[in-house]
C-alpha cells in the first residue's frame, strides 16, 4: 500500500528534483537551533515552542515504561489475522514522542523491521494517518506535512501558512534539515514551483527561521513600525506588501503585539481588519494567521479544530495535524480555549465523539486525555 509518507529515499514527485545549493543561515537562528535541538533532542523540539504555563496532554509514561514489552505487544497485534486496534490506542498516545522512538528502535532491534512501515502496511485511512503521525519524529512529521502540502494534488496553502507561521526558529531550522534529508531539496526550492508573488515571498521569509525571537519589546520601535504599516497601506493608493512582510516576519511575536496595539491606538483599527482591507487571497490568509497566532496562539489552534468539525463534513487532516503536533506543547490550553469560542459551549471531546468514529475516534480521545 502506497501511503505517501517519507522514507529515506523520498524525493519530489513533480518532475526532476533540483540540486540542493548551500543556503545562507541566520546566526541567531542557528545558535538557537544548536542549543535547543542539539543531537536531535526530541523533547526540545516541543520544549522550545512552549511558553510559561503551556502544557501538553500527552505526557511521558513515568512509571513502568518498557519499550521491549510495548514492541512485543505491537508486533503480536500487527501479525494477528484479527487486528485489535485497541492495543495500538492503549500504547502510542500514552507515551511521549521520545518514548515512541525508543519503542520503534527496540522493535527494529528485536524483529529487524521498521515499526512505522509495519503500521502502514496493516492500517488504513484516518487511523493510519494519526498513528503514523504519532510515531514520526516531530520535525520529520512537520517536514512531511509541508511536503504533502506542496507536492500533493494542488497546493494546500493553509498547511504551509499554519506550520511556517507558528513554529519557532529552532523548529523551522530542524524541520528544514529533515526536509532536505528526506526530499533532497530545500523547502524554498519546492515552494518556488508551487506558489508565487508576495505570498511566496512571505513563505520563503518564514522558512528561513530568522524571526528576532530574543528582542525585548521596544515601545518606540513598535510605534514607528505601526506608522510604517499605515503609510504602506491605508495612507496610500494600493498596498506596499513588502513593508507588511518585513515587519510581520522579522519581529518577535511579543514585539508584534506591541506593533498591533500601537496601530490600534494611533489609527483606531485592529490589525486583522487592516489586513482584510489591504490584501486578498493567500497573502491575506497568511498575514491574518500571523496576526491571530500572535494575539492568542491557543485560540488560533482551537479555531483550527473548530473549523475542521463544524458544518457539513469533517476535515480529518486538520484534526490529526493539530492534535498530534500540539500534543506535547500546549494542547491542554488549546482544549480549554476551544470551549471559549464564541457561541460554542460543548467541549472538544464532545465534538470529536460526534464527528469521528471507531478506532480513529478512540485515538483522538486518548490524545486529549480522555482515555487516561
CSV table of C-alpha atoms in Angstrom, one decimal:
chain,number,residue,atom,x,y,z
A,1,UNK,CA,0.0,0.0,0.0
A,2,UNK,CA,1.4,3.4,-1.0
A,3,UNK,CA,0.9,5.9,1.7
A,4,UNK,CA,3.0,8.9,0.6
A,5,UNK,CA,4.8,9.0,3.9
A,6,UNK,CA,8.5,9.9,3.8
A,7,UNK,CA,11.3,7.3,3.5
A,8,UNK,CA,15.0,7.6,3.3
A,9,UNK,CA,14.8,7.6,-0.4
A,10,UNK,CA,11.9,10.0,-0.8
A,11,UNK,CA,12.1,12.7,-3.5
A,12,UNK,CA,10.0,15.2,-5.3
A,13,UNK,CA,7.0,13.8,-7.2
A,14,UNK,CA,6.8,16.8,-9.6
A,15,UNK,CA,9.5,16.5,-12.3
A,16,UNK,CA,13.2,16.4,-11.6
A,17,UNK,CA,14.5,17.5,-8.2
A,18,UNK,CA,16.9,20.4,-8.4
A,19,UNK,CA,20.3,20.1,-6.8
A,20,UNK,CA,20.5,21.5,-3.3
A,21,UNK,CA,22.6,24.6,-3.1
A,22,UNK,CA,24.0,25.7,0.2
A,23,UNK,CA,21.5,28.1,1.9
A,24,UNK,CA,22.6,31.1,4.0
A,25,UNK,CA,21.7,30.7,7.6
A,26,UNK,CA,20.9,33.3,10.2
A,27,UNK,CA,23.4,33.2,13.1
A,28,UNK,CA,20.9,33.7,15.9
A,29,UNK,CA,18.5,31.1,14.5
A,30,UNK,CA,21.4,28.7,14.0
A,31,UNK,CA,22.5,29.4,17.6
A,32,UNK,CA,19.0,28.7,18.8
A,33,UNK,CA,18.9,25.5,16.8
A,34,UNK,CA,22.2,24.3,18.1
A,35,UNK,CA,21.4,25.0,21.7
A,36,UNK,CA,17.8,23.8,21.8
A,37,UNK,CA,18.0,20.9,19.4
A,38,UNK,CA,21.5,19.5,20.0
A,39,UNK,CA,21.9,15.9,19.0
A,40,UNK,CA,18.3,15.8,17.7
A,41,UNK,CA,16.8,16.1,21.1
A,42,UNK,CA,13.1,15.2,20.5
A,43,UNK,CA,11.9,16.7,23.8
A,44,UNK,CA,13.5,20.1,22.9
A,45,UNK,CA,11.6,20.3,19.6
A,46,UNK,CA,8.5,20.6,21.7
A,47,UNK,CA,10.0,22.4,24.7
A,48,UNK,CA,11.4,25.3,22.6
A,49,UNK,CA,7.8,26.0,21.4
A,50,UNK,CA,6.4,26.2,25.0
A,51,UNK,CA,5.7,29.4,26.8
A,52,UNK,CA,5.3,29.7,30.6
A,53,UNK,CA,2.1,28.0,31.6
A,54,UNK,CA,1.9,25.8,28.5
A,55,UNK,CA,1.2,22.1,29.0
A,56,UNK,CA,0.7,19.1,26.6
A,57,UNK,CA,-1.9,16.4,27.2
A,58,UNK,CA,0.3,13.6,26.0
A,59,UNK,CA,3.0,13.0,28.7
A,60,UNK,CA,5.8,10.5,29.2
A,61,UNK,CA,4.9,7.3,31.0
A,62,UNK,CA,6.8,7.9,34.2
A,63,UNK,CA,6.3,4.5,35.8
A,64,UNK,CA,6.9,1.2,34.2
A,65,UNK,CA,7.9,2.3,30.7
A,66,UNK,CA,9.2,-0.9,29.0
A,67,UNK,CA,9.9,-0.4,25.3
A,68,UNK,CA,10.6,-4.2,24.9
A,69,UNK,CA,7.1,-5.0,26.2
A,70,UNK,CA,5.5,-2.4,24.1
A,71,UNK,CA,7.3,-3.6,21.0
A,72,UNK,CA,6.2,-7.1,21.7
A,73,UNK,CA,2.6,-6.2,22.1
A,74,UNK,CA,2.6,-4.2,18.9
A,75,UNK,CA,4.3,-7.0,17.0
A,76,UNK,CA,1.7,-9.5,18.2
A,77,UNK,CA,-1.1,-7.1,17.3
A,78,UNK,CA,0.2,-6.5,13.8
A,79,UNK,CA,0.9,-10.1,12.9
A,80,UNK,CA,-2.5,-11.3,14.1
A,81,UNK,CA,-5.1,-12.1,11.4
A,82,UNK,CA,-7.6,-10.1,13.5
A,83,UNK,CA,-6.2,-6.6,14.1
A,84,UNK,CA,-7.0,-5.3,17.5
A,85,UNK,CA,-6.6,-1.5,17.2
A,86,UNK,CA,-7.2,-1.1,20.9
A,87,UNK,CA,-3.6,-2.4,21.6
A,88,UNK,CA,-2.2,0.5,19.5
A,89,UNK,CA,-4.6,3.0,21.1
A,90,UNK,CA,-3.6,1.9,24.6
A,91,UNK,CA,0.1,2.4,23.9
A,92,UNK,CA,1.0,5.2,21.5
A,93,UNK,CA,-0.9,8.2,22.9
A,94,UNK,CA,0.2,7.2,26.4
A,95,UNK,CA,3.9,7.5,25.6
A,96,UNK,CA,5.8,10.7,24.7
A,97,UNK,CA,7.3,11.0,21.3
A,98,UNK,CA,10.8,10.4,22.7
A,99,UNK,CA,9.5,7.1,24.2
A,100,UNK,CA,7.8,6.1,21.0
A,101,UNK,CA,11.2,6.4,19.2
A,102,UNK,CA,12.6,4.0,21.8
A,103,UNK,CA,9.8,1.6,21.1
A,104,UNK,CA,10.5,1.9,17.3
A,105,UNK,CA,14.2,1.3,17.9
A,106,UNK,CA,13.5,-1.7,20.1
A,107,UNK,CA,11.0,-3.1,17.5
A,108,UNK,CA,13.7,-2.9,14.8
A,109,UNK,CA,16.3,-4.5,17.1
A,110,UNK,CA,14.0,-7.4,18.0
A,111,UNK,CA,12.4,-8.1,14.7
A,112,UNK,CA,14.6,-6.5,12.0
A,113,UNK,CA,11.7,-4.5,10.7
A,114,UNK,CA,10.6,-0.9,10.9
A,115,UNK,CA,7.5,-0.4,13.1
A,116,UNK,CA,6.4,2.6,11.1
A,117,UNK,CA,6.4,0.6,7.9
A,118,UNK,CA,4.6,-2.3,9.5
A,119,UNK,CA,1.9,0.0,10.8
A,120,UNK,CA,1.5,1.5,7.3
A,121,UNK,CA,1.1,-2.0,5.8
A,122,UNK,CA,-1.6,-3.0,8.2
A,123,UNK,CA,-3.6,0.2,8.9
A,124,UNK,CA,-5.7,2.3,6.6
A,125,UNK,CA,-7.4,5.6,6.4
A,126,UNK,CA,-7.5,8.2,9.2
A,127,UNK,CA,-6.4,5.7,11.8
A,128,UNK,CA,-3.3,5.0,9.8
A,129,UNK,CA,-2.7,8.8,9.4
A,130,UNK,CA,-2.9,9.6,13.1
A,131,UNK,CA,-0.9,6.5,14.2
A,132,UNK,CA,1.9,7.2,11.8
A,133,UNK,CA,1.9,10.9,12.8
A,134,UNK,CA,2.4,9.9,16.4
A,135,UNK,CA,5.2,7.6,15.6
A,136,UNK,CA,7.2,10.0,13.4
A,137,UNK,CA,9.8,12.3,15.0
A,138,UNK,CA,8.1,15.7,15.4
A,139,UNK,CA,10.4,17.5,12.9
A,140,UNK,CA,10.0,14.7,10.4
A,141,UNK,CA,6.2,15.0,10.8
A,142,UNK,CA,6.3,18.7,10.1
A,143,UNK,CA,8.6,18.2,7.1
A,144,UNK,CA,6.2,15.5,5.8
A,145,UNK,CA,3.2,17.8,6.2
A,146,UNK,CA,4.9,20.6,4.3
A,147,UNK,CA,6.0,18.2,1.5
A,148,UNK,CA,2.5,16.8,1.2
A,149,UNK,CA,1.0,20.4,1.1
A,150,UNK,CA,3.4,21.4,-1.7
A,151,UNK,CA,3.6,18.2,-3.8
A,152,UNK,CA,0.1,16.8,-3.4
A,153,UNK,CA,-2.8,17.3,-5.8
A,154,UNK,CA,-2.9,21.1,-5.6
A,155,UNK,CA,-1.0,23.2,-3.1
A,156,UNK,CA,-2.5,23.3,0.4
A,157,UNK,CA,-1.7,26.8,1.3
A,158,UNK,CA,-3.4,26.6,4.7
A,159,UNK,CA,-1.0,24.0,5.9
A,160,UNK,CA,2.1,25.9,4.7
A,161,UNK,CA,0.8,29.0,6.4
A,162,UNK,CA,0.0,27.2,9.7
A,163,UNK,CA,3.3,25.4,10.1
A,164,UNK,CA,5.6,28.2,8.9
A,165,UNK,CA,3.8,30.9,10.8
A,166,UNK,CA,3.6,29.1,14.1
A,167,UNK,CA,6.9,27.2,14.6
A,168,UNK,CA,9.9,28.7,16.4
A,169,UNK,CA,13.2,29.5,14.7
A,170,UNK,CA,14.7,26.3,16.2
A,171,UNK,CA,11.8,24.2,15.0
A,172,UNK,CA,12.0,25.7,11.4
A,173,UNK,CA,15.7,25.1,11.3
A,174,UNK,CA,15.3,21.4,12.3
A,175,UNK,CA,12.3,20.7,10.1
A,176,UNK,CA,14.2,22.3,7.2
A,177,UNK,CA,17.1,19.9,7.9
A,178,UNK,CA,14.7,17.0,8.0
A,179,UNK,CA,13.1,18.2,4.7
A,180,UNK,CA,16.5,18.2,2.9
A,181,UNK,CA,17.3,14.8,4.3
A,182,UNK,CA,14.0,13.3,3.2
A,183,UNK,CA,13.3,15.0,-0.1
A,184,UNK,CA,16.7,16.1,-1.4
A,185,UNK,CA,15.7,19.7,-1.8
A,186,UNK,CA,15.0,22.7,0.3
A,187,UNK,CA,11.6,23.9,1.3
A,188,UNK,CA,12.3,27.1,-0.6
A,189,UNK,CA,13.1,25.2,-3.8
A,190,UNK,CA,9.9,23.2,-3.8
A,191,UNK,CA,7.7,26.3,-2.8
A,192,UNK,CA,9.1,28.3,-5.7
A,193,UNK,CA,7.4,25.9,-8.2
A,194,UNK,CA,4.0,25.9,-6.4
A,195,UNK,CA,3.5,29.4,-5.0
A,196,UNK,CA,4.1,32.8,-6.4
A,197,UNK,CA,4.1,36.6,-5.8
A,198,UNK,CA,4.0,38.2,-2.4
A,199,UNK,CA,2.6,35.0,-0.8
A,200,UNK,CA,5.6,33.0,-2.0
A,201,UNK,CA,8.0,35.7,-0.6
A,202,UNK,CA,6.2,35.6,2.8
A,203,UNK,CA,6.6,31.8,2.9
A,204,UNK,CA,10.2,32.0,1.9
A,205,UNK,CA,10.9,34.6,4.6
A,206,UNK,CA,9.2,32.4,7.2
A,207,UNK,CA,11.1,29.3,6.1
A,208,UNK,CA,14.4,31.0,6.9
A,209,UNK,CA,13.6,30.6,10.6
A,210,UNK,CA,15.1,34.0,11.4
A,211,UNK,CA,12.5,35.9,13.4
A,212,UNK,CA,14.1,38.1,16.1
A,213,UNK,CA,12.8,35.9,19.0
A,214,UNK,CA,15.2,37.3,21.6
A,215,UNK,CA,14.4,41.0,21.1
A,216,UNK,CA,12.8,42.8,24.0
A,217,UNK,CA,9.7,44.8,23.5
A,218,UNK,CA,10.6,48.3,22.3
A,219,UNK,CA,7.6,50.7,22.5
A,220,UNK,CA,9.2,53.4,20.3
A,221,UNK,CA,10.0,50.9,17.6
A,222,UNK,CA,6.5,49.4,17.8
A,223,UNK,CA,5.1,52.9,17.2
A,224,UNK,CA,7.5,53.5,14.3
A,225,UNK,CA,6.6,50.2,12.7
A,226,UNK,CA,2.8,51.0,13.2
A,227,UNK,CA,3.3,54.2,11.3
A,228,UNK,CA,5.3,52.4,8.7
A,229,UNK,CA,2.4,50.0,8.1
A,230,UNK,CA,-0.1,52.8,7.9
A,231,UNK,CA,2.0,54.5,5.2
A,232,UNK,CA,2.3,51.2,3.4
A,233,UNK,CA,-1.5,50.6,3.4
A,234,UNK,CA,-4.2,53.0,4.4
A,235,UNK,CA,-2.3,56.2,3.7
A,236,UNK,CA,-1.7,55.4,0.0
A,237,UNK,CA,-3.4,54.1,-3.1
A,238,UNK,CA,-2.5,50.5,-3.4
A,239,UNK,CA,-0.6,48.4,-0.8
A,240,UNK,CA,3.1,48.0,-0.3
A,241,UNK,CA,3.0,44.4,0.7
A,242,UNK,CA,6.8,44.1,1.1
A,243,UNK,CA,6.6,46.5,4.1
A,244,UNK,CA,4.0,44.4,5.8
A,245,UNK,CA,6.1,41.3,5.1
A,246,UNK,CA,9.3,42.8,6.5
A,247,UNK,CA,7.5,43.7,9.8
A,248,UNK,CA,5.3,40.6,10.2
A,249,UNK,CA,8.1,38.1,9.5
A,250,UNK,CA,11.1,39.7,11.2
A,251,UNK,CA,9.8,40.9,14.6
A,252,UNK,CA,9.3,38.7,17.7
A,253,UNK,CA,5.7,37.8,18.5
A,254,UNK,CA,5.9,39.9,21.6
A,255,UNK,CA,7.1,42.9,19.6
A,256,UNK,CA,4.4,42.3,17.0
A,257,UNK,CA,1.7,42.5,19.7
A,258,UNK,CA,3.1,45.9,20.7
A,259,UNK,CA,3.0,47.0,17.0
A,260,UNK,CA,-0.6,45.9,16.7
A,261,UNK,CA,-1.5,47.7,19.9
A,262,UNK,CA,0.3,50.9,18.7
A,263,UNK,CA,-1.6,50.8,15.4
A,264,UNK,CA,-4.9,50.4,17.2
A,265,UNK,CA,-4.1,53.3,19.5
A,266,UNK,CA,-2.9,55.6,16.7
A,267,UNK,CA,-5.4,54.7,13.9
A,268,UNK,CA,-8.4,53.1,15.8
A,269,UNK,CA,-8.4,50.0,13.7
A,270,UNK,CA,-7.3,46.4,14.7
A,271,UNK,CA,-4.7,44.8,12.5
A,272,UNK,CA,-6.9,41.9,11.2
A,273,UNK,CA,-9.3,44.5,9.7
A,274,UNK,CA,-6.3,46.3,8.2
A,275,UNK,CA,-5.2,43.1,6.5
A,276,UNK,CA,-8.7,42.4,5.3
A,277,UNK,CA,-8.9,45.8,3.7
A,278,UNK,CA,-5.4,45.8,2.2
A,279,UNK,CA,-4.9,42.3,0.9
A,280,UNK,CA,-6.7,39.3,-0.6
A,281,UNK,CA,-6.3,35.6,-1.4
A,282,UNK,CA,-3.5,33.5,0.1
A,283,UNK,CA,-1.5,36.5,1.2
A,284,UNK,CA,-4.4,37.8,3.2
A,285,UNK,CA,-4.9,34.3,4.8
A,286,UNK,CA,-1.2,34.2,5.7
A,287,UNK,CA,-1.0,37.6,7.2
A,288,UNK,CA,-4.2,37.0,9.2
A,289,UNK,CA,-2.7,33.8,10.5
A,290,UNK,CA,0.3,35.6,11.8
A,291,UNK,CA,-2.0,38.2,13.5
A,292,UNK,CA,-4.2,35.6,15.1
A,293,UNK,CA,-1.3,33.4,16.3
A,294,UNK,CA,0.5,36.5,17.7
A,295,UNK,CA,-2.5,37.7,19.7
A,296,UNK,CA,-3.6,34.3,21.1
A,297,UNK,CA,-1.9,31.1,19.9
A,298,UNK,CA,-4.2,28.8,21.9
A,299,UNK,CA,-7.3,30.5,20.4
A,300,UNK,CA,-5.7,30.2,17.0
A,301,UNK,CA,-5.4,26.4,17.2
A,302,UNK,CA,-8.7,26.0,18.9
A,303,UNK,CA,-10.3,27.7,15.9
A,304,UNK,CA,-8.4,25.4,13.5
A,305,UNK,CA,-10.0,22.4,15.3
A,306,UNK,CA,-13.5,24.0,15.4
A,307,UNK,CA,-13.5,24.8,11.7
A,308,UNK,CA,-12.3,21.3,11.0
A,309,UNK,CA,-15.5,19.9,12.6
A,310,UNK,CA,-18.3,22.5,12.2
A,311,UNK,CA,-20.6,22.4,9.2
A,312,UNK,CA,-21.0,19.6,6.7
A,313,UNK,CA,-18.2,17.0,6.7
A,314,UNK,CA,-15.1,16.8,8.8
A,315,UNK,CA,-11.5,17.9,7.9
A,316,UNK,CA,-9.7,14.9,9.4
A,317,UNK,CA,-6.3,16.1,8.2
A,318,UNK,CA,-6.6,19.3,10.2
A,319,UNK,CA,-7.8,17.4,13.3
A,320,UNK,CA,-4.9,15.0,13.1
A,321,UNK,CA,-2.3,17.6,12.3
A,322,UNK,CA,-3.3,19.9,15.1
A,323,UNK,CA,-3.7,17.3,17.8
A,324,UNK,CA,-0.5,15.4,17.0
A,325,UNK,CA,1.7,18.5,16.6
A,326,UNK,CA,0.5,20.3,19.7
A,327,UNK,CA,0.0,17.2,21.9
A,328,UNK,CA,3.2,17.8,24.0
A,329,UNK,CA,3.3,21.6,23.7
A,330,UNK,CA,0.1,23.3,24.7
A,331,UNK,CA,-2.9,21.1,23.9
A,332,UNK,CA,-4.2,21.5,27.4
A,333,UNK,CA,-4.6,25.2,26.9
A,334,UNK,CA,-6.0,24.7,23.4
A,335,UNK,CA,-8.5,22.3,24.8
A,336,UNK,CA,-9.7,24.9,27.3
A,337,UNK,CA,-9.7,27.6,24.7
A,338,UNK,CA,-12.0,25.5,22.5
A,339,UNK,CA,-14.8,25.9,25.0
A,340,UNK,CA,-14.4,29.7,24.9
A,341,UNK,CA,-15.0,30.0,21.2
A,342,UNK,CA,-17.9,32.4,20.7
A,343,UNK,CA,-21.2,30.5,20.5
A,344,UNK,CA,-19.6,27.2,21.5
A,345,UNK,CA,-20.5,25.6,24.8
A,346,UNK,CA,-19.6,21.9,24.1
A,347,UNK,CA,-16.0,20.7,24.9
A,348,UNK,CA,-13.6,19.5,22.3
A,349,UNK,CA,-14.2,15.9,23.4
A,350,UNK,CA,-17.9,16.2,22.6
A,351,UNK,CA,-17.1,17.3,19.0
A,352,UNK,CA,-14.6,14.6,18.4
A,353,UNK,CA,-17.0,11.9,19.6
A,354,UNK,CA,-19.7,13.5,17.4
A,355,UNK,CA,-17.6,13.9,14.2
A,356,UNK,CA,-15.4,10.8,14.2
A,357,UNK,CA,-15.9,7.1,14.8
A,358,UNK,CA,-14.2,3.8,15.5
A,359,UNK,CA,-10.5,3.4,16.4
A,360,UNK,CA,-9.8,6.8,14.9
A,361,UNK,CA,-12.1,8.5,17.3
A,362,UNK,CA,-10.6,6.5,20.2
A,363,UNK,CA,-7.1,7.5,19.3
A,364,UNK,CA,-8.1,11.2,19.2
A,365,UNK,CA,-9.9,11.0,22.5
A,366,UNK,CA,-6.8,9.3,24.1
A,367,UNK,CA,-4.6,12.1,22.7
A,368,UNK,CA,-6.7,14.8,24.5
A,369,UNK,CA,-6.6,12.8,27.7
A,370,UNK,CA,-10.0,11.1,27.6
A,371,UNK,CA,-8.5,7.6,27.7
A,372,UNK,CA,-6.4,8.0,30.8
